[in-house]
Coordinates of C-alpha atoms in Angstrom, one line a residue:
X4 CA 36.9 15.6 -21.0
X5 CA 38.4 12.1 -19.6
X6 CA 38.6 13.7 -15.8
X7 CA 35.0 13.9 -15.0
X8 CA 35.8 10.1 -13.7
X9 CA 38.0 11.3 -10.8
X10 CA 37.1 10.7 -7.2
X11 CA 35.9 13.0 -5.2
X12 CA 38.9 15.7 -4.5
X13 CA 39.4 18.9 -2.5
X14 CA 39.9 22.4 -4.0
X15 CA 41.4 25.4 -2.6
X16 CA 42.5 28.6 -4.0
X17 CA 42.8 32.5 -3.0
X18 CA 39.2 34.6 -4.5
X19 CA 39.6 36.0 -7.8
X20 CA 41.8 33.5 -9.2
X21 CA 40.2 31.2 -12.4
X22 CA 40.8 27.8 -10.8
X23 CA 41.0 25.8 -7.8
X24 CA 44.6 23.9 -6.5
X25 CA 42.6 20.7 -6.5
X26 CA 44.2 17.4 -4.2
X27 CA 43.2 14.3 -3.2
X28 CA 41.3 13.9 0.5
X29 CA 43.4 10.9 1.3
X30 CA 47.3 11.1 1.4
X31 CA 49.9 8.1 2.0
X32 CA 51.2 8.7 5.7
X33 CA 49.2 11.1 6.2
X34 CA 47.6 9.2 9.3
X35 CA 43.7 10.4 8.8
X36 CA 41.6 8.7 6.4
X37 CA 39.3 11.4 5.1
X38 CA 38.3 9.6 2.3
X39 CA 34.6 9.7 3.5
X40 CA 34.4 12.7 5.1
X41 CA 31.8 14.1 3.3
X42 CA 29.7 17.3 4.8
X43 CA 26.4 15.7 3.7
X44 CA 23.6 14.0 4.5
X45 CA 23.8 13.4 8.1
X46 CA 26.7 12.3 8.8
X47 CA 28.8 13.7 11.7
X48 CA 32.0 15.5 10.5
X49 CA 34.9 13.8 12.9
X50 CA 37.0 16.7 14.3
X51 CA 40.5 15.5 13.2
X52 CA 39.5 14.9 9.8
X53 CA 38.3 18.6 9.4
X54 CA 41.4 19.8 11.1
X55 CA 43.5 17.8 8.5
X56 CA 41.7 19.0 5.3
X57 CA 42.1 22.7 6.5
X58 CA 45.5 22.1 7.6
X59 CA 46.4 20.7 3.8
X60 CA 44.2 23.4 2.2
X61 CA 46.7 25.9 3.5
X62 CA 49.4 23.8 2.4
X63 CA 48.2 24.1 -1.0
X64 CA 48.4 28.1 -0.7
X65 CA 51.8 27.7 0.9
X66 CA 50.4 30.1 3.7
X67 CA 51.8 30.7 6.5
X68 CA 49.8 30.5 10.0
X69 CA 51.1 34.3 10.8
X70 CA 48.7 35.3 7.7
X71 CA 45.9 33.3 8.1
X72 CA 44.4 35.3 10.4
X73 CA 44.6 38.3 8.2
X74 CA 42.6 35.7 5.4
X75 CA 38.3 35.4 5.0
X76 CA 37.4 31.7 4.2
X77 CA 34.7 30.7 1.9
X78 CA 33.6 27.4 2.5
X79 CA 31.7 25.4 -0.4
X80 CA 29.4 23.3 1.0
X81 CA 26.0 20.6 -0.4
X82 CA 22.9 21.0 0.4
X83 CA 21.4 19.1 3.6
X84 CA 24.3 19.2 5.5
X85 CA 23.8 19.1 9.2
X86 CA 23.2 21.9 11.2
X87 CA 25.8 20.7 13.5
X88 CA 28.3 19.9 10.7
X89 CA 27.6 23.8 9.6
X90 CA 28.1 25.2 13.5
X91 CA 31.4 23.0 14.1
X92 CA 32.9 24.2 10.4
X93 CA 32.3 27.7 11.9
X94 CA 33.6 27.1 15.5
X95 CA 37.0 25.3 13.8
X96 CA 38.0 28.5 11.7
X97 CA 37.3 30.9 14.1
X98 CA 38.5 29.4 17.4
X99 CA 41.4 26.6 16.1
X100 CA 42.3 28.8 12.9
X101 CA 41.7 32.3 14.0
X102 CA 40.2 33.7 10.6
X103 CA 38.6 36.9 10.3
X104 CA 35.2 36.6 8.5
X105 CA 33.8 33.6 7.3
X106 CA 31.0 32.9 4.4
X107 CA 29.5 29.7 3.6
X108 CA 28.3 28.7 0.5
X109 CA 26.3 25.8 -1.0
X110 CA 27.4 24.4 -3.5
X111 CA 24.6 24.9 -6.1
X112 CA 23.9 28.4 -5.3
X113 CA 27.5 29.1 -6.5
X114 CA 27.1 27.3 -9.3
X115 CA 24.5 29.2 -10.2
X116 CA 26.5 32.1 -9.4
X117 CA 29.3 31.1 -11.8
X118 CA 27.0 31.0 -14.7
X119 CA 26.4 35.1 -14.3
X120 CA 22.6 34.1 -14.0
X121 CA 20.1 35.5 -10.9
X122 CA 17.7 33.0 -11.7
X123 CA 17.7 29.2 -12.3
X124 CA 17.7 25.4 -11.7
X125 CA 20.9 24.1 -11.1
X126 CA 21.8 20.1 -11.5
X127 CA 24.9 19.6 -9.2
X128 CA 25.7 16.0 -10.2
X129 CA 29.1 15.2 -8.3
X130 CA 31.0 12.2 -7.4
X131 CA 28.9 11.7 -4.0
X132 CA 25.7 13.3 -4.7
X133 CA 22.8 14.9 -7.1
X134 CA 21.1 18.3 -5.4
X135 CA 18.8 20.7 -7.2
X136 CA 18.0 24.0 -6.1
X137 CA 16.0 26.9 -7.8
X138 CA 16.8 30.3 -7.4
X139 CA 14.3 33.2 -9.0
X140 CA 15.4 36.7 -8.5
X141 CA 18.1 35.8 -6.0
X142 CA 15.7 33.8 -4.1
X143 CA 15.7 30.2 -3.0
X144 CA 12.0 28.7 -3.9
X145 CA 11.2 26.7 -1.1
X146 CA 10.2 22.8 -2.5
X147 CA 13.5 22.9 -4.4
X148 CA 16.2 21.6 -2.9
X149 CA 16.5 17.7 -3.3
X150 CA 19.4 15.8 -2.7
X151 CA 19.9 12.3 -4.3
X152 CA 23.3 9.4 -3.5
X153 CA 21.9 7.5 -6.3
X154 CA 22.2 9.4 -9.1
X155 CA 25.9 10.3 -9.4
X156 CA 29.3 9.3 -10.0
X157 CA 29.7 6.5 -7.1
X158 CA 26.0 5.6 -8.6
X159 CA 27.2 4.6 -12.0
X160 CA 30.5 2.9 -10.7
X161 CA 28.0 0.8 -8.3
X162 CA 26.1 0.0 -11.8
X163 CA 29.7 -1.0 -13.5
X164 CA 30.8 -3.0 -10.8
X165 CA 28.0 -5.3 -10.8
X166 CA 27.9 -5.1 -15.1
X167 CA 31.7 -6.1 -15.0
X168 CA 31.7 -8.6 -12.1
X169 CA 35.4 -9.8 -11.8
X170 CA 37.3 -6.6 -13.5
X171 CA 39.3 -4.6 -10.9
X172 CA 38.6 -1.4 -10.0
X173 CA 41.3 0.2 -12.4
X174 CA 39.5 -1.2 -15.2
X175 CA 35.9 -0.5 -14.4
X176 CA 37.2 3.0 -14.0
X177 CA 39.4 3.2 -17.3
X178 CA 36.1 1.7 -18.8
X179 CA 34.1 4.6 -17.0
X180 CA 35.9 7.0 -18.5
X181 CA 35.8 6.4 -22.0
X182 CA 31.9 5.7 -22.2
X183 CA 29.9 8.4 -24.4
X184 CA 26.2 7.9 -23.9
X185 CA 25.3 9.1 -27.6
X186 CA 28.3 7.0 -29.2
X187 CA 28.4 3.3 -28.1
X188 CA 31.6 1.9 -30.3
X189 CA 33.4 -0.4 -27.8
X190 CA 33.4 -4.0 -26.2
X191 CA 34.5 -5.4 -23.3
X192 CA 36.1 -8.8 -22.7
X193 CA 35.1 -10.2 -18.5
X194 CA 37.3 -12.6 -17.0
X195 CA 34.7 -15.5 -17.8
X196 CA 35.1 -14.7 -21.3
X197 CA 31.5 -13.2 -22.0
X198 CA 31.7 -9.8 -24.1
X199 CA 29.8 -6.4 -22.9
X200 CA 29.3 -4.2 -25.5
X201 CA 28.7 -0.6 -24.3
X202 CA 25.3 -0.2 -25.5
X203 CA 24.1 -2.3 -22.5
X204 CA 26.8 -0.1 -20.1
X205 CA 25.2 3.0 -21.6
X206 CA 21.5 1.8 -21.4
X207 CA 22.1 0.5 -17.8
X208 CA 23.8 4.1 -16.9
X209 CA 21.0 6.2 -18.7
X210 CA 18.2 3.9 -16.4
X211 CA 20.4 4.4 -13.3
X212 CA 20.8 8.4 -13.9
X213 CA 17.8 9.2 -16.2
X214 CA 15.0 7.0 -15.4
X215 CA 11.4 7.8 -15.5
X216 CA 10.4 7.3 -12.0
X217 CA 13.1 9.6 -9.7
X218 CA 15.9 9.9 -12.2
X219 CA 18.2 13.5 -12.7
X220 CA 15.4 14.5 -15.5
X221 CA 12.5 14.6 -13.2
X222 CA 14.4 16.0 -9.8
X223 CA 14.9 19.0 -12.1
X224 CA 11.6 19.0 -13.5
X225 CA 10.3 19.3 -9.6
X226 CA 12.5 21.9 -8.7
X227 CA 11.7 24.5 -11.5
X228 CA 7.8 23.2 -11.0
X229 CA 8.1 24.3 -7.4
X230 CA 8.5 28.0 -8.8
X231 CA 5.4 30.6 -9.6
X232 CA 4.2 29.8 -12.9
X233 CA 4.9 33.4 -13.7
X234 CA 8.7 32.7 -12.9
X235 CA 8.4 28.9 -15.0
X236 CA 8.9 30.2 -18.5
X237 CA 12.1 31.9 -17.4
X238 CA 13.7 29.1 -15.0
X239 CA 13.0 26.5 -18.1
X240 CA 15.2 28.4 -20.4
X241 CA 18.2 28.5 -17.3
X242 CA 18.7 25.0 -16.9
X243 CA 22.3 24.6 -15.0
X244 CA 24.5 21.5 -15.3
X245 CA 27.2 21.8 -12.6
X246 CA 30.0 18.9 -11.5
X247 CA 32.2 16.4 -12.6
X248 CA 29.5 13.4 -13.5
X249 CA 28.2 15.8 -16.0
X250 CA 31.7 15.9 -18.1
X251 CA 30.2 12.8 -19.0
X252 CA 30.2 11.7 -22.2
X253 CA 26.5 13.0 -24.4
X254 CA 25.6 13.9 -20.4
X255 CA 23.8 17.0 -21.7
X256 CA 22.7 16.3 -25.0
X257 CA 20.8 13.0 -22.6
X258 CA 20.1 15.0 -19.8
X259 CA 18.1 17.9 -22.2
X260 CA 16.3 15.1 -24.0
X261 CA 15.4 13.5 -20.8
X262 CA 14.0 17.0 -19.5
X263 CA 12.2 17.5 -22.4
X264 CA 10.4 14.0 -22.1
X265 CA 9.1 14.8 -18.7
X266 CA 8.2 18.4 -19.1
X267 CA 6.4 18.9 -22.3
X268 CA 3.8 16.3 -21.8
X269 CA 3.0 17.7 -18.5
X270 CA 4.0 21.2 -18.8
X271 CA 3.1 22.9 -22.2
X272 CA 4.3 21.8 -25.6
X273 CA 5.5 25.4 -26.5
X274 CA 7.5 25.4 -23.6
X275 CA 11.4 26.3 -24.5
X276 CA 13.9 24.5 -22.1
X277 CA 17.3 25.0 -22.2
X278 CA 20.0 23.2 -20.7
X279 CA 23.5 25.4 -19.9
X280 CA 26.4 23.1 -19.4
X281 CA 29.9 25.4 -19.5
X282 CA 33.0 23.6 -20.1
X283 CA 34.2 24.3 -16.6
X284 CA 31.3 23.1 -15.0
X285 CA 33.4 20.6 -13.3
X286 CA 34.4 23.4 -10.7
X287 CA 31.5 25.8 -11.1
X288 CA 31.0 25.8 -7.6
X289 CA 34.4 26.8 -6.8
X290 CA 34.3 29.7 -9.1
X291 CA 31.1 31.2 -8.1
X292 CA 32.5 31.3 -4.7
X293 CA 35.7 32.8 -6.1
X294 CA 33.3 35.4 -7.9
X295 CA 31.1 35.9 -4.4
X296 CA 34.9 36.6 -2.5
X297 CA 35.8 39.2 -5.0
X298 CA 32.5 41.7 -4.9
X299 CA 32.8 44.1 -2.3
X300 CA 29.1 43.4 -1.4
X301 CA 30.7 40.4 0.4
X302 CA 32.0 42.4 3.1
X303 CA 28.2 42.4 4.3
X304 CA 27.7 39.1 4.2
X305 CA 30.3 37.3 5.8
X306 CA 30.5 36.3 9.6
X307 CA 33.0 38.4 11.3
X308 CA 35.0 37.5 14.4
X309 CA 33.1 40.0 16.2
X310 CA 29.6 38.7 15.3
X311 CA 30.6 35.3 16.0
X312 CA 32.1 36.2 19.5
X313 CA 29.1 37.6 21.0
X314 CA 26.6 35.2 18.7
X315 CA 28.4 31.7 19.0
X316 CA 28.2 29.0 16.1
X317 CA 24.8 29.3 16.2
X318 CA 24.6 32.3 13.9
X319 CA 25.5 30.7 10.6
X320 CA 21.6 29.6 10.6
X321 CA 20.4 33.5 11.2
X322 CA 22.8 35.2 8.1
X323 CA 23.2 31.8 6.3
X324 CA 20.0 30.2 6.0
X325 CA 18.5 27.8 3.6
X326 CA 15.7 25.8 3.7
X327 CA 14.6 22.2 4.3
X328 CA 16.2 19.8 1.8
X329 CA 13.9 17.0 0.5
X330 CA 16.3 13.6 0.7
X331 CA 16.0 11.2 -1.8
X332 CA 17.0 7.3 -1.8
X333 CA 18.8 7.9 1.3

């Protein structure tokens, strides 16, 4: 794929359907710059950006306000987002938008979803951030969630912006997208007139994303090592890759090999690890939530006008919980 490069985009689309309308966060006239309105990692959500992305999201649907009320939102969200951020989502749909249940997801946990597995790891390795999570039997294991800025897509443009010192940002990113890290074939010219070839690109990426001490390879390796042993031998076979970074060129051919350099050495050498990567991982969160939205068992999970009016925001925390995310190079 030559999208996985693609800055970080919105999706919206009804439950049941196989893929998201996807559009940009920042329009021309649009008056809002939402460009870094990211629900993560401790950072406030501004009012009027939220507002704007909800109003668009409709857009997309071309639905009109009479029916929106009649509509149940799923919201996709990352891990360690603020428990504030979570309450004022909430409040916004129920009070400005007038929906009738609400569900919120993270982002992983539907990935993990979409691959039609109970039990897992899942690598969410987006344009913004890197999470883990593991999941046994439906179950979030507690010492699993980690949440890294470093290791994803804004990661390795940082890396090719100081590689390619002088190239604008058109080029860094045309040069982005054709990299494979298992098939190094091209050079690149700088304005000084020094050559890069892409073996250094690719061995500077691989150190960025892969490297032994805190790289994608060993957050995983932590999150299935937080499970029971019993549980191990099952989550090392159910390996998930989910997000755009990971339509990256040799991604998971590198990202199996890494795995397998930390774990077998400490683990067990007859221990099988297999890494899933499905070809529409790029939206993998979007369709488990699509999947979660179609199963009548929904119904009893959502937050209903009702429960929210005599509960108040608060009560996302009490049916939606999950547990303390471990930040990384934050």
């Amino acid at each position: 794929s030559k999208q996985w490069y693609q800055r970080r985009v919105r999706g919206v689309q009804f439950a049941g359907e196989d893929a998201p309308i996807p559009f940009l966060t920042c329009n021309a006239g649009s008056g809002v710059n939402v460009e870094e309105a990211d629900f993560d990692y401790g950072a406030k959500i501004c009012d009027e950006k939220l507002e704007y992305l909800v109003n668009k999201s409709y857009e997309e649907l071309s639905l009109q306000k009479s029916k929106i009320k009649e509509c149940g939102v799923i919201f996709i969200e990352p891990l360690g987002v603020l428990r504030s951020n979570r309450e004022l989502v909430l409040e916004m749909m129920m009070e400005t938008f007038g929906v009738s249940t609400y569900y919120a997801g993270p982002s992983p946990i539907m990935a993990l979803y979409a691959s039609g597995r109970g039990s897992g790891t899942v690598i969410q390795c987006g344009h913004s951030f890197c999470e883990t999570i593991t999941i046994y039997e439906g179950y979030q294991i507690p010492g699993s969630l980690k949440s890294s800025r470093g290791h994803c897509g804004k990661g390795i443009s940082r890396h090719l912006n100081a590689l390619l010192e002088g190239h604008d940002e058109s080029k860094i990113e045309n040069i982005k997208r054709d990299i494979d890290l298992l098939k190094p074939c091209n050079q690149y010219t700088l304005p000084d007139g020094s050559v890069v070839s892409d073996d250094s690109l690719i061995d500077g990426i691989k150190t960025e994303m892969f490297g032994e001490s805190g790289g994608i390879a060993e957050m995983a390796y932590h999150a299935i090592m937080s499970s029971d042993i019993e549980a191990r031998r099952h989550i090392f076979v159910n390996v998930i890759l989910s997000g755009g970074t990971t339509l990256m060129g040799g991604f998971p051919e590198t990202f199996q090999e890494e795995l397998c350099k930390v774990a077998r050495p400490l683990h067990a050498d007859r221990a099988r690890i297999k890494t899933v990567s499905s070809p529409e991982r790029k939206y993998s969160s979007w369709i488990g939530g699509s999947i979660v939205g179609s199963l009548s068992c929904y119904k009893n999970a959502h937050i209903s006008k009702e429960m929210y009016e005599e509960s108040g925001p608060s009560i996302i925390h009490k049916y939606m919980p999950y547990g303390e995310v471990e930040l990384l190079d934050h």
